[in-house]
Short mmCIF file of C-alpha atoms in Angstrom, two decimals:
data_model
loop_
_atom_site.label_atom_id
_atom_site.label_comp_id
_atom_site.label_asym_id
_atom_site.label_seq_id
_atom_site.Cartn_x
_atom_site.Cartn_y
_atom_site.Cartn_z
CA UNK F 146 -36.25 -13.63 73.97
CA UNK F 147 -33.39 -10.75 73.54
CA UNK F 148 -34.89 -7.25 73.65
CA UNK F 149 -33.49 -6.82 70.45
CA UNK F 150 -35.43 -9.42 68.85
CA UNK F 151 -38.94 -7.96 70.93
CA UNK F 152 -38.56 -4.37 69.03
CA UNK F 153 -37.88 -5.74 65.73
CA UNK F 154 -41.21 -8.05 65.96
CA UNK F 155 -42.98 -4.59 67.53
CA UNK F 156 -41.45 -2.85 64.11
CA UNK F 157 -42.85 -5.94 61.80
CA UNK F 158 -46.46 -5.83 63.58
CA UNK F 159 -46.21 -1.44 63.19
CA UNK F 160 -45.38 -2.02 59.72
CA UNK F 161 -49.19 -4.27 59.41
CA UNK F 162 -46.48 -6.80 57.76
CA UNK F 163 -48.06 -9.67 60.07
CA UNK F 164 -49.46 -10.65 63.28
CA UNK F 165 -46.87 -10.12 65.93
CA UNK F 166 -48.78 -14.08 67.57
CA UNK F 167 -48.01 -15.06 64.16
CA UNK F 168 -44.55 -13.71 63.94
CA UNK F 169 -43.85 -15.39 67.53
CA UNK F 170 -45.41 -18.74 66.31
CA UNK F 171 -42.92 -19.23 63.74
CA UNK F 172 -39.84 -18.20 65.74
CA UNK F 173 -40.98 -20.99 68.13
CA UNK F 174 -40.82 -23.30 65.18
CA UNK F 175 -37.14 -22.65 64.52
CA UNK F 176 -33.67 -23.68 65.18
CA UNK F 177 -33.26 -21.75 68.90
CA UNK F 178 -29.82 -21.24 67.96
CA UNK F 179 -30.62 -19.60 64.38
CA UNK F 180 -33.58 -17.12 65.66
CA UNK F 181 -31.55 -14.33 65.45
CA UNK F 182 -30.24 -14.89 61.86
CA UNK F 183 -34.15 -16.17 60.63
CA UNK F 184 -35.52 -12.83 61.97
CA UNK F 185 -33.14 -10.69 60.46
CA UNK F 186 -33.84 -12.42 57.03
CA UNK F 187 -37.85 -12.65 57.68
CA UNK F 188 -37.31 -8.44 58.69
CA UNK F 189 -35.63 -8.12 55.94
CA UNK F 190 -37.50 -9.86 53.53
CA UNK F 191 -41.00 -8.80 54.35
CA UNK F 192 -39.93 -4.99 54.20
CA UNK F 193 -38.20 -5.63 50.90
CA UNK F 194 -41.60 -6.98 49.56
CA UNK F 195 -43.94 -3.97 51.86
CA UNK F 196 -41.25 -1.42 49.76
CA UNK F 197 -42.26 -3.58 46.25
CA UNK F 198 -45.93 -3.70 47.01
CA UNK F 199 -45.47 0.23 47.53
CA UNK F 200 -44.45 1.12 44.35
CA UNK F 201 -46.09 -1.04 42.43
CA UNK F 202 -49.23 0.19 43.98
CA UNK F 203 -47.21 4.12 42.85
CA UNK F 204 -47.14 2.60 39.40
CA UNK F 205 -50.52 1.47 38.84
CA UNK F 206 -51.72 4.75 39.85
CA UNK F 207 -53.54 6.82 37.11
CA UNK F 208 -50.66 9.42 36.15
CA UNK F 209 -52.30 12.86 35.30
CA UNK F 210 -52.99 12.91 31.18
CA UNK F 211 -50.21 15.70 29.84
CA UNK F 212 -51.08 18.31 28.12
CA UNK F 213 -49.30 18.69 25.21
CA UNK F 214 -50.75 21.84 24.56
CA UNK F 215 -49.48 23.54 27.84
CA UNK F 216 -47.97 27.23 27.31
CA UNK F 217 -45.33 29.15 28.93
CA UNK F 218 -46.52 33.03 28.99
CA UNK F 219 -43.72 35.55 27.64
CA UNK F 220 -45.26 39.04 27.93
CA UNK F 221 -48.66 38.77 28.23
CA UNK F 222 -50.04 36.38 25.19
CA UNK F 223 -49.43 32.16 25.80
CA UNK F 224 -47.40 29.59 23.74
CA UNK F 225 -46.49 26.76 23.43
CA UNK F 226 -43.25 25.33 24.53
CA UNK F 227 -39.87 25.21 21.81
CA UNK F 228 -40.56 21.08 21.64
CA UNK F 229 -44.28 21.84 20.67
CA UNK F 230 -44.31 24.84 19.16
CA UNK F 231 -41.97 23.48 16.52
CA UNK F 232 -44.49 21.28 14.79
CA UNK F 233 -47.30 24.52 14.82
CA UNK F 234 -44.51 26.38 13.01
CA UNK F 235 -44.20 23.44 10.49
CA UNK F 236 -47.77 22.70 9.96
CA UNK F 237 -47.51 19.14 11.26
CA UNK F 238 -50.01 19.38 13.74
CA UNK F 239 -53.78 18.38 13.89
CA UNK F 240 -56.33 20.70 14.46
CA UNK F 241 -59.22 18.87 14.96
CA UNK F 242 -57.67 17.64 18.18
CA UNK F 243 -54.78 20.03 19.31
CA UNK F 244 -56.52 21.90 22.20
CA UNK F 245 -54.78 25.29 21.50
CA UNK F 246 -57.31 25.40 18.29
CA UNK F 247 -60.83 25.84 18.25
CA UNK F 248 -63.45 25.47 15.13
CA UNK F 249 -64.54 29.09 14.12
CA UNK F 250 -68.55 29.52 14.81
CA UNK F 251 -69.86 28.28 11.29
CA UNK F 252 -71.68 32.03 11.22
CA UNK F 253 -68.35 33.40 10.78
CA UNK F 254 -66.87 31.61 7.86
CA UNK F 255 -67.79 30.03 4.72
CA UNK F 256 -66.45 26.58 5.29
CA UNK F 257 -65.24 24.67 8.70
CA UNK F 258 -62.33 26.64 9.93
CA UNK F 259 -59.99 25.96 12.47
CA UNK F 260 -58.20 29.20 14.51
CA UNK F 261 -56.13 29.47 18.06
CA UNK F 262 -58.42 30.19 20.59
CA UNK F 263 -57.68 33.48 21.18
CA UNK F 264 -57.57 34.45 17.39
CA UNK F 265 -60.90 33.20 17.26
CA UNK F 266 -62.33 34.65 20.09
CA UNK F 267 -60.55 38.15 19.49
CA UNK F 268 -62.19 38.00 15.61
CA UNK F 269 -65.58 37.23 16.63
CA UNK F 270 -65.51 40.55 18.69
CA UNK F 271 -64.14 42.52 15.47
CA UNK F 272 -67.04 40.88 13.54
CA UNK F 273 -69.52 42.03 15.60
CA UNK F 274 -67.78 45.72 15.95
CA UNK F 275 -68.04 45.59 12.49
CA UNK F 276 -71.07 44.66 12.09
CA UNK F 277 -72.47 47.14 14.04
CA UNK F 278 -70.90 49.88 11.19
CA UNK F 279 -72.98 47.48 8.82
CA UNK F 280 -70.09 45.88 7.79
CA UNK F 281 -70.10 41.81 7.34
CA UNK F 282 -66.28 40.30 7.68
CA UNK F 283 -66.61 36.33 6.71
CA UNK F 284 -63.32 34.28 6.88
CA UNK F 285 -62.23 32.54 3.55
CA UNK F 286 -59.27 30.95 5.47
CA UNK F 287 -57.71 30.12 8.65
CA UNK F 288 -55.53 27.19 10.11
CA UNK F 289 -53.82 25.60 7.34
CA UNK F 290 -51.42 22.50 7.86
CA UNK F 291 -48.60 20.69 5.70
CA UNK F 292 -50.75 18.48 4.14
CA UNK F 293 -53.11 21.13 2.76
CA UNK F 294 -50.63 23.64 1.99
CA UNK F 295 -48.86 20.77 0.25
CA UNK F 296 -52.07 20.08 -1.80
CA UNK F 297 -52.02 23.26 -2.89
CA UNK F 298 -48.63 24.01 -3.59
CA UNK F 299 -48.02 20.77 -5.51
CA UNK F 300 -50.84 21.47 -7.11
CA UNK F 301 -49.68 25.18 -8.60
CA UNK F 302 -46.33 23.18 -9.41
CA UNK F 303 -48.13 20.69 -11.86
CA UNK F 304 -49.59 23.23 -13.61
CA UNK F 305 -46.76 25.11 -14.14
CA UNK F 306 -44.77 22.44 -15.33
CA UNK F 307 -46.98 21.52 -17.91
CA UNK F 308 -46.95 24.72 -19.13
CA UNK F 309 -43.10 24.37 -19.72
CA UNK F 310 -42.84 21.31 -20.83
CA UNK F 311 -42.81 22.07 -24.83
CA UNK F 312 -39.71 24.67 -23.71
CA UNK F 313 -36.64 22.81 -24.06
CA UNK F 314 -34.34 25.44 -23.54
CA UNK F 315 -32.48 25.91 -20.29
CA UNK F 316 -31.37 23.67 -17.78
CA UNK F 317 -34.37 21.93 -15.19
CA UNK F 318 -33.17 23.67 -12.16
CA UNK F 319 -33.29 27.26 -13.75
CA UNK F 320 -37.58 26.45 -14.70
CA UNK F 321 -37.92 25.14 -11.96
CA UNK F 322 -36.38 28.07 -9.70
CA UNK F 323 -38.94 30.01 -12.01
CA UNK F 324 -41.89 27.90 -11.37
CA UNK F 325 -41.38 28.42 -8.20
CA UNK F 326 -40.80 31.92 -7.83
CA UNK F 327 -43.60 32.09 -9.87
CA UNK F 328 -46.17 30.53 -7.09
CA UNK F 329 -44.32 32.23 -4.17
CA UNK F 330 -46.04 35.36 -5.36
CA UNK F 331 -49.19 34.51 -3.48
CA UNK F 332 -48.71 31.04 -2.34
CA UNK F 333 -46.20 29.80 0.55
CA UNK F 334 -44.15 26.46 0.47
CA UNK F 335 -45.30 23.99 2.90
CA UNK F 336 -43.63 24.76 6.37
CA UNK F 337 -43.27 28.45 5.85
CA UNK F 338 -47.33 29.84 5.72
CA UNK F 339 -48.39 31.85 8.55
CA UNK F 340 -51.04 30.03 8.11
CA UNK F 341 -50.16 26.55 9.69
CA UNK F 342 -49.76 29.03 12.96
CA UNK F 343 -53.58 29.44 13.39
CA UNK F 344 -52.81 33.30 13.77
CA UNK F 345 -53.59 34.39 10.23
CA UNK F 346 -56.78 34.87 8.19
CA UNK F 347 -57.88 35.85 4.58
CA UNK F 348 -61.27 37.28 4.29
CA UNK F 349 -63.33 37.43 1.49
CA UNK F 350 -60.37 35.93 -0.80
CA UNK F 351 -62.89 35.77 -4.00
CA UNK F 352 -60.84 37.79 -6.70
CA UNK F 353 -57.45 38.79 -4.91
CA UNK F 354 -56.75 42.70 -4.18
CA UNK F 355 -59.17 43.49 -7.11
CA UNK F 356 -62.13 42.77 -5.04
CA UNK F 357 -61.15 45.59 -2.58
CA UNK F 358 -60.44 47.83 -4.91
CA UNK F 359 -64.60 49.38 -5.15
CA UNK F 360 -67.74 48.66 -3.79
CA UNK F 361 -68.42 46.18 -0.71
CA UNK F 362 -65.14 45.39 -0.81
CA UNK F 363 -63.45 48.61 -0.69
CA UNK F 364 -65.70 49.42 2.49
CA UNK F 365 -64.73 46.66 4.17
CA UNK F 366 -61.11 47.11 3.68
CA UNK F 367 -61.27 50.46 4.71
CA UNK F 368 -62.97 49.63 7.97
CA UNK F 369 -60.06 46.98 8.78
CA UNK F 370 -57.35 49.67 8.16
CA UNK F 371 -59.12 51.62 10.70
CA UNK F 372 -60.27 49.08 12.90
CA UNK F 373 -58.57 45.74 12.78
CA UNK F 374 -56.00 46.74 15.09
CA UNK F 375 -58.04 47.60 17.99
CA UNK F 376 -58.12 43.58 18.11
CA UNK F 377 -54.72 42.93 17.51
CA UNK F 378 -54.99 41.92 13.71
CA UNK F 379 -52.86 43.48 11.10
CA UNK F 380 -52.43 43.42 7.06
CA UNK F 381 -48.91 41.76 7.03
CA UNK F 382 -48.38 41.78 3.64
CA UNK F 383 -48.73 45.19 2.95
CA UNK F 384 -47.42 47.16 -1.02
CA UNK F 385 -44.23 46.01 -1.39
CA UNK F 386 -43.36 49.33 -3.19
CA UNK F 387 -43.96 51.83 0.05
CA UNK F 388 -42.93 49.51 2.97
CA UNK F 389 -39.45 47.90 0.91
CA UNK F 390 -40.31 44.22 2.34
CA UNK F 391 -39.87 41.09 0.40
CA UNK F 392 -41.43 37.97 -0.75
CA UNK F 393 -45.20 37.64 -1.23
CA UNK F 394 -47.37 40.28 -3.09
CA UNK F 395 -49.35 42.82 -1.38
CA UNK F 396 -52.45 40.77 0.20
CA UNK F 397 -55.08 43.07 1.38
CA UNK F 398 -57.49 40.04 2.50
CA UNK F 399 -54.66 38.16 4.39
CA UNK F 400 -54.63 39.74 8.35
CA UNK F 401 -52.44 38.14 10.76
CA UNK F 402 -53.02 38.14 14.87
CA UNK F 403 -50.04 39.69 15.84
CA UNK F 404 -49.87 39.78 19.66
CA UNK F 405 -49.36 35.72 19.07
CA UNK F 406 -47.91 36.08 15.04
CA UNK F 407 -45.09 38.35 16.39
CA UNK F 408 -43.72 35.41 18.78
CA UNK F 409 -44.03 33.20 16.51
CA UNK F 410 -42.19 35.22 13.85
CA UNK F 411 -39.29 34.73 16.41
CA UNK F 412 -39.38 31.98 17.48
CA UNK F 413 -39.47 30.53 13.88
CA UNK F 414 -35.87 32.26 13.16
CA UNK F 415 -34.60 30.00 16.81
CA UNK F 416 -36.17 26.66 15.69
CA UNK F 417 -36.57 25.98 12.27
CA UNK F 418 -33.82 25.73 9.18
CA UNK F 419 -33.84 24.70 6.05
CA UNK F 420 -33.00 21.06 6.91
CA UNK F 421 -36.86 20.97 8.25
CA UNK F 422 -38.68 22.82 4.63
CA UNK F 423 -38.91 19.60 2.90
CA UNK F 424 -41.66 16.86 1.44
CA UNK F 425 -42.45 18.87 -1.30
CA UNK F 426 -42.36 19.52 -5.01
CA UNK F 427 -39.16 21.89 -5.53
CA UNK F 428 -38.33 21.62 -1.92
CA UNK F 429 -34.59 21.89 -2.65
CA UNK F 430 -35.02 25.01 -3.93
CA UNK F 431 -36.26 26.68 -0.90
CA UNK F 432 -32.17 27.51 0.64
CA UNK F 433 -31.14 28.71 -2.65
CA UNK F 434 -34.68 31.08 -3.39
CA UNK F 435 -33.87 31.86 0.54
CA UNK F 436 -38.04 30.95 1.38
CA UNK F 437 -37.30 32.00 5.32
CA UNK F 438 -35.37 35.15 4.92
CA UNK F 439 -37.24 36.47 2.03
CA UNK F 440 -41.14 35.01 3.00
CA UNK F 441 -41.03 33.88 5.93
CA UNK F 442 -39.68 37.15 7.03
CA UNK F 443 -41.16 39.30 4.22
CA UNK F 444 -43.68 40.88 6.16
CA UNK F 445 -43.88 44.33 7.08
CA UNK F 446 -40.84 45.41 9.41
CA UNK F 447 -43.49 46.64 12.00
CA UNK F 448 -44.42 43.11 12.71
CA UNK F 449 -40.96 41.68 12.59
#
């Protein structure tokens, strides 16, 4: 047999494609004057399948589970990447199961709540700082998505609009720009709460600013003025008279985790327009009210 025909049946038997006796035994069965063409098309053939069974076997390997929580770092804190990070901004995200969330430690707030990691973890050291000065800190409020701002908002709306309903003067759009400047003094439309960012917190929300204004209260605001930023958290909403900000009220419960909130603040102005604040009661108010630049931005310019 050509040499020719003796490497390529060495090549078949390297490849573990078959026997080279069994290779042999069917050339013997063939046309003499075809053996060159058959091998060539039995080569051929068997590496074509050998290169199928290949990646098939490639595809029905178990492909690493993505992470759909995995951050880029930009200056020391994580977060998420722009197509991830978009829907944290939003709200549209799910705690219970993102793995950039954890549940707070039930000893540390009065209901399940859900935090970043790091905001939790950073907190639970400023409880027990604090608690060493006698003072308790209890979270009211953490992680808050769409659907539960939404609740709430729609909720406020309701009300107000029962309230106005015996007014027939004016035109619709003008009460409801009202109503809904009306909630935005302490309440955020869905998609623009610092809260869906699992960065913020409100403690001890029970009666507003009043309840800091004397007693346990005052003492424990006093201590977070002093203290809070040693662990990166910081009243964001501060007197709207001293600092000139807009938007929300002064909250003195509401403290926000800036090393992570800051980013966020940024990224927020890159990603999100107004085409995205909507499924809401009074949603098409939110460009002409100007909810981003005015609240979503309305913090003080410290943290901007």
């Amino acid at each position: 047999m050509a040499l020719w025909a003796v490497n390529m049946l060495k090549k078949l038997a390297q490849f573990k494609i078959m026997s080279m006796e069994l290779i042999l035994n069917v050339i013997k069965m063939l046309n003499p004057k075809k053996t060159r063409l058959y091998l060539t098309l039995v080569f051929l053939g068997l590496l074509f399948n050998s290169c199928e069974e290949q990646k098939e076997k490639q595809n029905n390997t178990p492909k690493k589970k993505i992470d759909t929580t995995s951050v880029v770092k930009e200056n020391g804190p994580k977060i998420l990447p722009d197509s991830l990070l978009k829907f944290h901004l939003l709200g549209k995200c799910d705690f219970t199961k993102d793995t950039c969330f954890v549940l707070v430690p039930r000893r540390f707030c009065n209901r399940p709540i859900y935090l970043q990691k790091e905001v939790s973890e950073r907190f639970i050291e400023m409880h027990e700082a604090a608690k060493k000065d006698s003072i308790s800190l209890i979270i009211n409020s953490g992680a808050r998505n769409f659907y539960a701002q939404k609740s709430i908002w729609d909720r406020k709306w309701r009300a107000a609009k029962r309230k106005v309903k015996k007014d027939t003067s004016g035109l619709n759009i003008e009460k409801n720009k009202k109503i809904a400047l009306q909630i935005l003094l302490y309440c955020s439309m869905p998609s623009t709460s610092r809260h869906h960012w699992g960065t913020d917190i409100d403690i001890h929300h029970y009666n507003g600013n009043s309840y800091f204004s004397k007693g346990k209260g005052l003492k424990e605001y006093q201590w977070m003025k002093k203290n809070a930023h040693k662990f990166g958290f910081h009243q964001v909403y501060t007197n709207k008279k001293k600092t000139k900000r807009s938007g929300y009220e002064e909250e003195k419960w509401h403290w926000s985790y800036i090393p992570i909130a800051n980013k966020y603040t940024k990224k927020y102005a890159q990603l999100i327009g107004y085409k995205d604040i909507t499924g809401f009661k009074g949603c098409d108010l939110a460009k002409e009210i100007k909810a981003i630049e005015n609240y979503v931005f309305g913090i003080d310019k410290k943290y901007k």
